[in-house]
XYZ file of C-alpha atoms in Angstrom:
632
model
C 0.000 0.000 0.000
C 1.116 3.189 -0.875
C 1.774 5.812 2.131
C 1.550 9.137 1.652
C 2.569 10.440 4.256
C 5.823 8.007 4.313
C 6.856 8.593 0.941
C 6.638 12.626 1.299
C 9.794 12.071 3.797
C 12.074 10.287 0.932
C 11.680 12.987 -1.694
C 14.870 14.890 -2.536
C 15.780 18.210 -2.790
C 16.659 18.086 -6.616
C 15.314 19.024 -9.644
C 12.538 17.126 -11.376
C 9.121 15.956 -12.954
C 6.162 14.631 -10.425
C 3.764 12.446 -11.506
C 0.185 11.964 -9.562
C -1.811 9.088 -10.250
C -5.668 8.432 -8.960
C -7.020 5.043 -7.169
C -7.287 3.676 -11.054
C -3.173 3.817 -11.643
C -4.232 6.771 -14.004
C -1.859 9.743 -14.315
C -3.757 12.744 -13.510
C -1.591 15.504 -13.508
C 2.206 16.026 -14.062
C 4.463 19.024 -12.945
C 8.031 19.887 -12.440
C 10.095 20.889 -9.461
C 13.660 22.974 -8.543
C 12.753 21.266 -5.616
C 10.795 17.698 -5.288
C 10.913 17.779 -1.354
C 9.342 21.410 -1.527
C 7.048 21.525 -4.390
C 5.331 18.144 -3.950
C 4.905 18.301 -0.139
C 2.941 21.354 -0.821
C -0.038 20.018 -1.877
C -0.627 17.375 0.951
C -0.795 20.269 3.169
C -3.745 22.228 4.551
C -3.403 25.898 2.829
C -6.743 28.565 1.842
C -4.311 28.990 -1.360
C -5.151 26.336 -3.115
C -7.664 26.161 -6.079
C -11.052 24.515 -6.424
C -9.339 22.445 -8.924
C -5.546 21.446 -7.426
C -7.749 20.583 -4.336
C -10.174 18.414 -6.449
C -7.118 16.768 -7.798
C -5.377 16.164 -4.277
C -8.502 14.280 -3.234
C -8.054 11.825 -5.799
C -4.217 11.272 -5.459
C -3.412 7.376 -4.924
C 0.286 7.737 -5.302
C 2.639 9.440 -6.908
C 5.910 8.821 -8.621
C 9.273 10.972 -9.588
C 11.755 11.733 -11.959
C 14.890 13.402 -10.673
C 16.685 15.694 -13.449
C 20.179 17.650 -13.564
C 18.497 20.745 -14.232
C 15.436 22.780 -14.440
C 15.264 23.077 -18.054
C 15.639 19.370 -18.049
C 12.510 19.034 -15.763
C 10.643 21.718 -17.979
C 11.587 19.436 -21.214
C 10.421 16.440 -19.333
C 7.060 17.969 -18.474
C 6.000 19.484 -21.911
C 6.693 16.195 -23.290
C 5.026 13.481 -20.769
C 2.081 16.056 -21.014
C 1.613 16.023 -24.380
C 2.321 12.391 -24.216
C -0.450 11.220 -21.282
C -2.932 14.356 -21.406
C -3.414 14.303 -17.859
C -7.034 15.588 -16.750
C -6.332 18.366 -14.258
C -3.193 19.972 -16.599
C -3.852 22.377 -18.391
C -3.753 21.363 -22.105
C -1.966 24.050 -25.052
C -4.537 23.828 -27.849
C -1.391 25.593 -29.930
C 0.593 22.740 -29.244
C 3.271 25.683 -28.685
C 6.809 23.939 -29.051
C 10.865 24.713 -27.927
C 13.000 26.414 -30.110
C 16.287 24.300 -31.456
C 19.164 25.953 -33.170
C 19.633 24.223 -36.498
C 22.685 23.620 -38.644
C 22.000 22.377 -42.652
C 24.449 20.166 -42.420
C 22.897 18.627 -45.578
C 24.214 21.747 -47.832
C 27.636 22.367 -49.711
C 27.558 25.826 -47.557
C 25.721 25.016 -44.173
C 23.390 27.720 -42.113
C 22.636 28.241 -38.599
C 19.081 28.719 -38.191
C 16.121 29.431 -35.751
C 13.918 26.184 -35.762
C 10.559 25.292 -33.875
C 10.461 21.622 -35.354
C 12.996 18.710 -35.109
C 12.520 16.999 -38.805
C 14.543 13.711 -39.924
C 16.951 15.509 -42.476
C 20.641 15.681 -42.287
C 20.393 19.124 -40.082
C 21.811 19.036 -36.089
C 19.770 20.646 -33.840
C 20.742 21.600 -30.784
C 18.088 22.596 -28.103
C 15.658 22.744 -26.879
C 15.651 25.991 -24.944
C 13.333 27.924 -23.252
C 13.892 31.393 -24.541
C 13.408 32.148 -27.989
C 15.339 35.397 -27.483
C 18.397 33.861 -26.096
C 18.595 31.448 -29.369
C 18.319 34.375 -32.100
C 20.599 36.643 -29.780
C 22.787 33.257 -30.252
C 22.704 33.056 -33.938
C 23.449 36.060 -34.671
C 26.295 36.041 -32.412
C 27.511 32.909 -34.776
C 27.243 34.355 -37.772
C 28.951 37.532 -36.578
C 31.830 35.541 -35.157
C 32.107 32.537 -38.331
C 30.704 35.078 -41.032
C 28.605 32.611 -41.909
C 26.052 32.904 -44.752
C 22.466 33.796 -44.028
C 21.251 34.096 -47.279
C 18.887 31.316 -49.078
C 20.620 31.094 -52.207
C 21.266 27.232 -53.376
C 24.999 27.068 -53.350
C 27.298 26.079 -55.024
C 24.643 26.496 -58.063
C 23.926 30.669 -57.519
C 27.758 31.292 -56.666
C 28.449 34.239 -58.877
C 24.586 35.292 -60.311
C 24.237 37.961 -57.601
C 25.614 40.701 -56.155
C 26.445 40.358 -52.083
C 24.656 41.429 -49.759
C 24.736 43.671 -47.211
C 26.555 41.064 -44.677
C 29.601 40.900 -47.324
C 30.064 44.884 -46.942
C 29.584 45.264 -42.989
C 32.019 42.296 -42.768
C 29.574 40.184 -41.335
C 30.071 37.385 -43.877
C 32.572 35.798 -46.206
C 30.246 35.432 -49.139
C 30.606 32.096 -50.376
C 27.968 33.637 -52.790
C 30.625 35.196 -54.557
C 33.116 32.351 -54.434
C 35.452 34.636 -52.086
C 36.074 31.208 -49.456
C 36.309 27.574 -50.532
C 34.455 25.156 -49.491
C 36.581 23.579 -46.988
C 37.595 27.322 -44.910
C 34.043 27.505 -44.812
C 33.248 24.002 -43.035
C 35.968 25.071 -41.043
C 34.071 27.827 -39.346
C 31.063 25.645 -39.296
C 33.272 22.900 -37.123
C 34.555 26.285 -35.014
C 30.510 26.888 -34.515
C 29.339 23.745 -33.545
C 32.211 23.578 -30.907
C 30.495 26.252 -29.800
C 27.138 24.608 -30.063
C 28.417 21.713 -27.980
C 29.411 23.886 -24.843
C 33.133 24.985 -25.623
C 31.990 28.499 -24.776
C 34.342 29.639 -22.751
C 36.867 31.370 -25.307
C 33.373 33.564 -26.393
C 32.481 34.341 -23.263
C 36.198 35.231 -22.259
C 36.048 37.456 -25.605
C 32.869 39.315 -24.908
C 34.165 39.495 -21.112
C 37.059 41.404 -22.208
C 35.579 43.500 -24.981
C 32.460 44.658 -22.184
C 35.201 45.625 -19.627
C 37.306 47.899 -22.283
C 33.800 49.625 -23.901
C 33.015 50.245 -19.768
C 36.629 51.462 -19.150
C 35.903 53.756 -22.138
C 32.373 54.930 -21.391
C 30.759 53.353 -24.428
C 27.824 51.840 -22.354
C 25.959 51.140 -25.290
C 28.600 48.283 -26.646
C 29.291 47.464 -23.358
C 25.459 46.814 -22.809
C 25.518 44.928 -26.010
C 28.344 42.641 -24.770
C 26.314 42.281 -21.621
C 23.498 41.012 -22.706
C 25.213 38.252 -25.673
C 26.565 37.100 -22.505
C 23.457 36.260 -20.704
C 21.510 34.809 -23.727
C 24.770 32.277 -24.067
C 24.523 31.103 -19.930
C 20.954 30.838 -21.140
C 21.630 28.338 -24.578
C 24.358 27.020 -22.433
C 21.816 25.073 -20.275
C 22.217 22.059 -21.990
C 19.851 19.234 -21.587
C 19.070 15.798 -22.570
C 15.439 14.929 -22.653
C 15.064 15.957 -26.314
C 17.154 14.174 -28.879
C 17.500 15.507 -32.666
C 17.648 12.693 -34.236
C 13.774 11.777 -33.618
C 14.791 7.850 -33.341
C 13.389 5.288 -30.732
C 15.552 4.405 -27.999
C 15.145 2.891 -24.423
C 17.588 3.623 -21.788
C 18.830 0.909 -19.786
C 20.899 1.573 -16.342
C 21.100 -0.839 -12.937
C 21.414 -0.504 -9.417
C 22.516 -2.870 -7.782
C 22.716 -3.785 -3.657
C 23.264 -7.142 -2.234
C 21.106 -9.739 -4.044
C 18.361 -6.527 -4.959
C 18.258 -4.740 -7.927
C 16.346 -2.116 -10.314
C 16.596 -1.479 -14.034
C 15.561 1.665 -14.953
C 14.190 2.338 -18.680
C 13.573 5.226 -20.067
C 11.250 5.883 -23.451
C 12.231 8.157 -26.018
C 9.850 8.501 -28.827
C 10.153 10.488 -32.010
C 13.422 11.611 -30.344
C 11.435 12.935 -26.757
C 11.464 11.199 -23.909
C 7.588 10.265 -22.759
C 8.227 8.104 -19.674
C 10.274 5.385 -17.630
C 9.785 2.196 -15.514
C 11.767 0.515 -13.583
C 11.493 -2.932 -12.475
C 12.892 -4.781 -9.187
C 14.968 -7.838 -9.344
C 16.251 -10.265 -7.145
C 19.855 -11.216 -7.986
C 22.872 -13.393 -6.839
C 25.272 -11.228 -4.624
C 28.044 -11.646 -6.704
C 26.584 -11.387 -10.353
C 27.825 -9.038 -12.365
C 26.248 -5.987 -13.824
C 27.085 -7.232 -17.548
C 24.718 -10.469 -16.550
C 22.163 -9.180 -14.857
C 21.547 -5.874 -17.926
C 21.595 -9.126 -20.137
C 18.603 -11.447 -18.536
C 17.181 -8.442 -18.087
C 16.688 -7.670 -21.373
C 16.524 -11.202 -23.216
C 13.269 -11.326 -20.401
C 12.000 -8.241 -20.650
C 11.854 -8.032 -25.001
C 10.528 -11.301 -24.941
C 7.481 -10.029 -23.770
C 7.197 -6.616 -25.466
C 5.769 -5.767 -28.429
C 7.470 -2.696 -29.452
C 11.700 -3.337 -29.721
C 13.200 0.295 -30.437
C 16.256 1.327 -33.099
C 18.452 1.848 -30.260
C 18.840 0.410 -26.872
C 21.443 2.824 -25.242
C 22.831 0.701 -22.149
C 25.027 1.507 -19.022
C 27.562 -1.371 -19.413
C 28.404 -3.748 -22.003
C 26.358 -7.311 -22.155
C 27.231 -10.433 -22.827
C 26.112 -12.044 -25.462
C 25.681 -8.599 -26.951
C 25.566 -9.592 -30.782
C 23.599 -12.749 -30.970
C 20.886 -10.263 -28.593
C 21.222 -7.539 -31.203
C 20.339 -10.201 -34.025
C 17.708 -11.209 -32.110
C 15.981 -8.209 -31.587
C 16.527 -7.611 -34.941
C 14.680 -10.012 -36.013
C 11.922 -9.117 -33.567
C 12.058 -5.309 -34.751
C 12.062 -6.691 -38.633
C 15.193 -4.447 -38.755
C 18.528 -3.808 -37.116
C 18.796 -2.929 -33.505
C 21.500 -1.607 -32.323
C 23.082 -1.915 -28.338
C 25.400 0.731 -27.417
C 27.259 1.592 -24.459
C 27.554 5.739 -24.700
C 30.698 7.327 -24.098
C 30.494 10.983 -23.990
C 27.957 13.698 -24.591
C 24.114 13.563 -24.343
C 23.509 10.625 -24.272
C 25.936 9.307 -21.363
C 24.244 11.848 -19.468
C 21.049 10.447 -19.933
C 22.112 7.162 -19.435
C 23.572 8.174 -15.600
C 20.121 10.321 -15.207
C 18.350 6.888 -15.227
C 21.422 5.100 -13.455
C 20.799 7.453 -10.756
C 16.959 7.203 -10.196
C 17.759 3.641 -10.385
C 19.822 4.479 -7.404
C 16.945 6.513 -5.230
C 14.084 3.848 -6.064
C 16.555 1.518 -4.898
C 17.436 3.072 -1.831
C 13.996 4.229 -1.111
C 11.309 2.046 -2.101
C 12.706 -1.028 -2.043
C 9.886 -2.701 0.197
C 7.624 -1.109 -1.615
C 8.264 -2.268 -5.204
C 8.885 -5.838 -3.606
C 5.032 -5.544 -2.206
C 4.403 -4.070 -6.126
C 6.184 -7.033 -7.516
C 4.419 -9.506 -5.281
C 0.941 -8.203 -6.465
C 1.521 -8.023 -9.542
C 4.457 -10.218 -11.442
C 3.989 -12.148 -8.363
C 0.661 -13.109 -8.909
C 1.025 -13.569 -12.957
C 3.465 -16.385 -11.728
C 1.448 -17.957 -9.659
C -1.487 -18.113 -11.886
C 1.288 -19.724 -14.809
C 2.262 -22.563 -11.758
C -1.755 -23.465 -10.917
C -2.423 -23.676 -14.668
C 0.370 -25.398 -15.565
C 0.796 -23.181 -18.357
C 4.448 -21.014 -19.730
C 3.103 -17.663 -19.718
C 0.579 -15.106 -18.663
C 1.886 -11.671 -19.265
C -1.396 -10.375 -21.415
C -4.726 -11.160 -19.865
C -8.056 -10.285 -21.514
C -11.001 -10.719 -19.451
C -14.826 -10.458 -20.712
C -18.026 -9.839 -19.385
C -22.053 -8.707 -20.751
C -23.859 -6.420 -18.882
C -28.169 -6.105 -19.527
C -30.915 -5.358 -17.888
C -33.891 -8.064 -19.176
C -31.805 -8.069 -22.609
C -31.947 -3.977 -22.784
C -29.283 -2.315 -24.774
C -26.738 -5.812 -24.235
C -23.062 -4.909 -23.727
C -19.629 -6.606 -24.123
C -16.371 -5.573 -22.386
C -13.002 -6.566 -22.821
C -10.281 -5.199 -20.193
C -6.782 -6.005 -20.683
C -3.950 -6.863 -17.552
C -0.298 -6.696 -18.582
C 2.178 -7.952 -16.208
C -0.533 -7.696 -13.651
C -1.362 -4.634 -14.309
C -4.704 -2.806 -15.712
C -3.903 -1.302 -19.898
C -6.467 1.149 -20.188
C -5.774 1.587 -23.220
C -6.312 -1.425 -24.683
C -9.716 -1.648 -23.235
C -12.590 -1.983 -25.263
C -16.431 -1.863 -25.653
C -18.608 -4.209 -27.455
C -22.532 -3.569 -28.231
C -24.524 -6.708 -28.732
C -25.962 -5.872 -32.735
C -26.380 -10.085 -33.211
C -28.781 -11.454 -29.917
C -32.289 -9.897 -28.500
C -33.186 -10.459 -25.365
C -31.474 -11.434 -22.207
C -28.708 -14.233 -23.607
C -25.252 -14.186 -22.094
C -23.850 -17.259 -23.831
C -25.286 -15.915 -27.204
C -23.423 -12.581 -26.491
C -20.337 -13.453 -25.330
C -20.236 -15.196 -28.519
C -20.990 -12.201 -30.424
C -18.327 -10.590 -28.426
C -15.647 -12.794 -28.797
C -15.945 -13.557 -32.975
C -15.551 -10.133 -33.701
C -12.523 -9.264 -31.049
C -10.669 -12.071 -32.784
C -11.941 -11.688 -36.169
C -11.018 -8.322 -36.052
C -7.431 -9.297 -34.992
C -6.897 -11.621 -37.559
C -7.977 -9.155 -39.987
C -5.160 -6.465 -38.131
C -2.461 -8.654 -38.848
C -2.945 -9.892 -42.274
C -3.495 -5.824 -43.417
C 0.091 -5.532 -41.019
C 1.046 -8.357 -42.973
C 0.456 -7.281 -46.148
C 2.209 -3.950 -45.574
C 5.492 -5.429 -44.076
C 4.638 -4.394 -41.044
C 4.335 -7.551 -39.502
C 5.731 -6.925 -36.447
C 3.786 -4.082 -35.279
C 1.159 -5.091 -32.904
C -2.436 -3.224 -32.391
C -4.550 -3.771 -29.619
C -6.968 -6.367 -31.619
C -3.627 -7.818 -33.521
C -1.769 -8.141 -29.916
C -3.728 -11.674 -28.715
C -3.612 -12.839 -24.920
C -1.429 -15.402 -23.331
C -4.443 -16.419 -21.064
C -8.712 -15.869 -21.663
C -10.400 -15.256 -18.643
C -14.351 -15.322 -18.506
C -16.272 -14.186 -16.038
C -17.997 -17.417 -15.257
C -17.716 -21.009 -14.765
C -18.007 -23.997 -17.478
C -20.857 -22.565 -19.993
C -18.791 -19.218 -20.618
C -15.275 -20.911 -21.036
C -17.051 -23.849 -23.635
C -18.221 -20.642 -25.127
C -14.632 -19.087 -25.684
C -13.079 -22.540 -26.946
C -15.612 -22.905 -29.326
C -15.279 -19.335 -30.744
C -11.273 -19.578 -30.771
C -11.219 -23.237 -32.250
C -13.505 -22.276 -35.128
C -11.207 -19.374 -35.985
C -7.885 -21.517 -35.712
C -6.314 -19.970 -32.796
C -4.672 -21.721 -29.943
C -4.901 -19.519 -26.664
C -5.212 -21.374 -23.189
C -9.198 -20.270 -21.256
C -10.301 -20.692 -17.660
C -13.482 -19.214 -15.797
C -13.115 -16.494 -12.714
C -15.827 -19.090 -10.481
C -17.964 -16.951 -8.516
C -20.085 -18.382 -4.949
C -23.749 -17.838 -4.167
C -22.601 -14.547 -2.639
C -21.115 -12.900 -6.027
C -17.574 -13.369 -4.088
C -14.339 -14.846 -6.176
C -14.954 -18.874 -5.399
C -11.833 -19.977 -8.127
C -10.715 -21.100 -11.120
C -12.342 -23.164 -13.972
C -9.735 -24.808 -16.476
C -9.197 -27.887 -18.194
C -12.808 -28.870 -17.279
C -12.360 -28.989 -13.312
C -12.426 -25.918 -10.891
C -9.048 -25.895 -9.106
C -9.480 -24.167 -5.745
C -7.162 -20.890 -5.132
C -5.564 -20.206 -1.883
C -7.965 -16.710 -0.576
C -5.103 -14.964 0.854
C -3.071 -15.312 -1.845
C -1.566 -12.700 -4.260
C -2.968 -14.765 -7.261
C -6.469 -14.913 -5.894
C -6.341 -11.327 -5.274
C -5.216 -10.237 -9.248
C -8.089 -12.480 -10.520
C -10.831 -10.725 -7.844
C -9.605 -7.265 -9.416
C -9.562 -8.335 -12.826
C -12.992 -10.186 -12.275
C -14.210 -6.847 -10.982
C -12.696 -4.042 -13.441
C -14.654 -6.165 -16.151
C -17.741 -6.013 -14.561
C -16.984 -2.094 -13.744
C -16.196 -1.568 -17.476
C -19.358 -3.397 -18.289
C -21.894 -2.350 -15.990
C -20.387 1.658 -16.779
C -20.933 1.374 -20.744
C -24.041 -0.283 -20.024
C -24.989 3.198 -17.786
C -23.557 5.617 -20.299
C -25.955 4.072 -22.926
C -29.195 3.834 -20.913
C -28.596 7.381 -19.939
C -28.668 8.429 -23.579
C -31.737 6.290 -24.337
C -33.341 8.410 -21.594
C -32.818 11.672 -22.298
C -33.627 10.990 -26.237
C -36.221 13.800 -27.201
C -38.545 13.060 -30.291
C -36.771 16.060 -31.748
C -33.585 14.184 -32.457
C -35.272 11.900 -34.942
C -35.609 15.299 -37.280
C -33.655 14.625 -40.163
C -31.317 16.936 -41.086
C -31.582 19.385 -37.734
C -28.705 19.018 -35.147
C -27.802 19.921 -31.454
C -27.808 23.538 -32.303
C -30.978 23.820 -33.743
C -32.806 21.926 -31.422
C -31.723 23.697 -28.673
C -32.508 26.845 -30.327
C -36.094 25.270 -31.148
C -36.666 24.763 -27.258
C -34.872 28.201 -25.984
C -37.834 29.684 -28.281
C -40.670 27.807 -28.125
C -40.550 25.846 -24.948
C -41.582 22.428 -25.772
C -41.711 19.901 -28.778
C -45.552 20.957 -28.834
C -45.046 23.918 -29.084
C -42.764 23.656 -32.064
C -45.155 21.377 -33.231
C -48.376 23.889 -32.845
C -46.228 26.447 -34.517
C -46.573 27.938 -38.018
C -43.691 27.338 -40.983
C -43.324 31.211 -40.866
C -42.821 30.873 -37.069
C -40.244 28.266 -37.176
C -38.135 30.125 -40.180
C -38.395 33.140 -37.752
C -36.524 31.187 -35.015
C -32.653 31.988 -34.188
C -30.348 29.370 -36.684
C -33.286 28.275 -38.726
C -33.735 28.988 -42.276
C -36.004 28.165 -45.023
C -35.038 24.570 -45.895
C -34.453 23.599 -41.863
C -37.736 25.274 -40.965
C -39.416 23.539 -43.348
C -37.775 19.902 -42.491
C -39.496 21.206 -39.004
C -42.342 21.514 -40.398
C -42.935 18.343 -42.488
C -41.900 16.309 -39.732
C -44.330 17.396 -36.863
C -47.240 17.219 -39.872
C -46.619 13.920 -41.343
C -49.132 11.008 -41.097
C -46.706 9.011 -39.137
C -46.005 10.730 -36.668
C -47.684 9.256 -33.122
C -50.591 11.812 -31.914
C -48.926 11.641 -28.370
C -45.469 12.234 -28.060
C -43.624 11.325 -24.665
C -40.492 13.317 -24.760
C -37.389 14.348 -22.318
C -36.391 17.452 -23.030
C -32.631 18.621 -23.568
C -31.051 21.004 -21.328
């Protein structure tokens, strides 16, 4: 169980991104932090400050989880993009989708530029960024090309060199006009190489520069250069926060570090999608004392890519592994192209790697009793579900039930437990078109033919566009069925998957006379389940989420049955204008008692809708009483 209260004491002082999540495991709102300790503490405690909302969104806090960063900007990076990644309810959402600024370098022409970029593309430009001030980053460039003379103009060289005068740049001595053919094309990459060692963070001959130059303009009363020189000094600190959450290249990657103490351990991964970094996990292991790192990184991830659908470009790893090229081939294969397993050295990305070697280290040393109490309840219990079925794997669980009242408005669910866990989004909703009337078996038939139809049909179109090993949510089957139910439900499921030709192990969540979790059906015996086990508890919460999911689509559709008003079955007349329709005349009799010149009168009506009105209320087949709910 997570504690509050207990957990509040173990956050550091550092940098970082917070993550809340409510009693479903959903994220509901993400922030960032100079200080963890300070910011997140501040909502657990009892202030007038805080708003209707933040206090909402405190009620509903479960847990929460952290991710510590060098840096502020880092944390601000990390935000924007898990954000825009996970849409939290109670953040507010940019409906600009407003974006960093990178500095950009055409690397891809004869005669490069450095440019002002809001977009990271996959072209044979660097970008560098992102920062926070847009200001900073032109002050930047400008300082660049003032200090390389490099070009600015948009001419296609080394085609135009020649066709045009120079430009003003050429006379001020601001550029070298490769334009005109006055430096070759290797002096000029030189002073590109010269700017991207600046790019990179070897700043300090600049700043020294500008230092000097701002002291001798103050010494001589020229305030104005001097203020100049003062302020390209500040937007370079600025650009000079460099940070690693964002990579240019827009390429997959998970990052892989350990921590390791005694025979406990945690890999960390962190996601980077499209060249951002959306999220991490981290995962507790139980290891022998004396293995080494190089070991344990490898079982870690022949285990953990076994079971994944999704293998990245890059997996960007702390330490070498053994066995490190017949595991690249493999995953390889898995990807359907290479994958490559590299140990950074330098730069970025070495820094990123000992970011997630070091939060590693804190959920190590901090909630290690708690992940063990995660593991239990979840891996845990996946393994001891494998053990009483006797079967190799259980990793993806889909569990069904139908939801009716008398036969009304029949609905299917399907919920979805990874690793013992809940994937939301890979739930789905069924409603019964097939069965009328109150017929379970009949339904869950319905239900089940067209979730596996519907896979089968995923992966031959993945299939037949080479993308075979891409997985959707229909094309992604289960390592285990569950129905909610006992021998008639699981018969059910067999028939369905034998008649399609697929092979997936079923058993039935038992319930007693009470509606409480009794045990398993499988194999065609009930095998009783220990109660106070972990595996007996994952099947009562999976049993229960799908009759949640059920029982809630089944509400959400007899609410819309009963606020249906006879003036939704007008053709051609929508939300607007029925609304409009009541604001004016009060009720559907009333619009029905009213003249064709009256309706065309009415606020959003025109001729043609007035007269749809019209026709409607005065047809022959319409019933003389009409027993209507009207909208708000």
């Amino acid at each position: 169980m997570f504690n509050i209260e207990e957990e509040l004491k173990k956050l550091p002082a550092r940098p970082g991104v917070y993550i809340m999540h409510d009693e479903r495991d959903e994220i509901i709102y993400v922030g960032k932090a100079i200080s963890l300790k300070n910011r997140v503490r501040q909502y657990f405690q009892s202030s007038r400050n805080k708003s209707v909302k933040i206090e909402q969104m405190v009620e509903r806090i479960r847990r929460f989880e952290y991710i510590v960063t060098d840096s502020e900007l880092e944390a601000l990076v990390l935000e924007c993009n898990l954000i825009k990644e996970h849409r939290p309810k109670y953040n507010t959402m940019l409906k600009d989708d407003k974006s960093y600024p990178f500095i950009k370098v055409t690397l891809g022409e004869e005669f490069p530029r450095v440019l002002f970029a809001r977009r990271m593309k996959k072209d044979k430009s660097r970008y560098f960024g992102p920062y926070t001030s847009a200001g900073a980053v032109k002050d930047t460039i400008d300082l660049i090309k003032k200090l390389y003379k490099l070009r600015s103009c948009q001419r296609n060289l080394p085609r135009d060199i020649g066709k045009e005068r120079p430009c003003l740049y050429y006379h001020i001595g601001q550029c070298n006009a490769p334009c005109q053919g006055k430096i070759s094309k290797e002096e000029y990459r030189k002073s590109i190489d010269e700017a991207l060692e600046f790019l990179n963070g070897n700043h300090a001959p600049v700043l020294e520069m500008l230092q000097k130059k701002m002291e001798e303009a103050a010494e001589q009363m020229e305030f104005e250069t001097a203020a100049e020189c003062r302020d390209l000094i500040n937007s370079i600190n600025q650009v000079a926060q460099r940070q690693k959450i964002t990579h240019g290249d827009g390429e997959d990657k998970d990052v892989l570090a350990l921590a390791v103490d005694g025979s406990d351990a945690v890999v960390q991964v962190f996601f980077i999608r499209g060249g951002k970094m959306i999220g991490r996990e981290h995962f507790y292991l139980r290891v022998a004392p004396h293995d080494p790192k190089s070991v344990i990184l490898g079982s870690f991830i022949k285990q953990y890519y076994a079971g994944t659908p999704f293998v990245p470009r890059e997996l960007m790893l702390e330490t070498e592994i053994e066995e490190q090229d017949i595991i690249e081939t493999w995953l390889g294969e898995k990807r359907g192209q290479r994958v490559y397993l590299r140990v950074p050295k330098k730069g970025t990305k070495e820094k990123l790697v000992e970011m997630a070697h070091e939060n590693a280290s804190i959920v190590l040393r901090q909630d290690r009793e708690r992940i063990k109490r995660e593991e239990g309840r979840t891996i845990g219990a996946v393994h001891e579900i494998e053990k009483l079925l006797g079967i190799e794997r259980a990793m993806r669980m889909e569990a069904f039930d139908i939801s009716n009242i008398n036969g009304f408005e029949s609905v299917g669910s399907m919920i979805v437990y990874e690793k013992g866990k809940p994937k939301r989004s890979d739930y789905r909703k069924f409603k019964i078109k097939s069965v009328q009337g109150p017929n379970d078996y009949a339904s869950m038939e319905e239900v089940l033919t067209r979730r596996f139809t519907h896979g089968l049909q995923e992966r031959e179109e993945l299939a037949q566009k080479g993308l075979g090993n891409e997985m959707g949510s229909f094309s992604r089957f289960p390592d285990l069925l569950m129905m909610d139910g006992g021998r008639g439900q699981v018969n059910i499921a067999l028939g369905v998957l034998e008649r399609l030709g697929i092979s997936i192990p079923v058993c039935g969540m038992v319930k007693d006379d009470f509606h409480r979790t009794r045990g398993i059906y499988f194999n065609n015996e009930e095998l009783p389940i220990d109660v106070h086990s972990e595996a007996f508890k994952l099947v009562t919460r999976i049993q229960d989420e799908a009759h949640r999911f059920a029982i809630e689509y089944h509400r959400s559709l007899r609410s819309k049955q009963q606020v249906h008003s006879i003036l939704d079955d007008i053709p051609g007349i929508g939300p607007a204008r029925r609304k409009a329709l009541l604001r004016t005349f009060k009720s559907p009799e009333a619009i029905r008692d009213a003249t064709l010149e009256q309706l065309s009168h009415a606020p959003s009506m025109n001729a043609r809708s007035a007269q749809q009105v019209y026709d409607f209320f005065h047809s022959p087949d319409l019933p003389e009483k009409m027993t209507v709910t009207e909208e708000d």
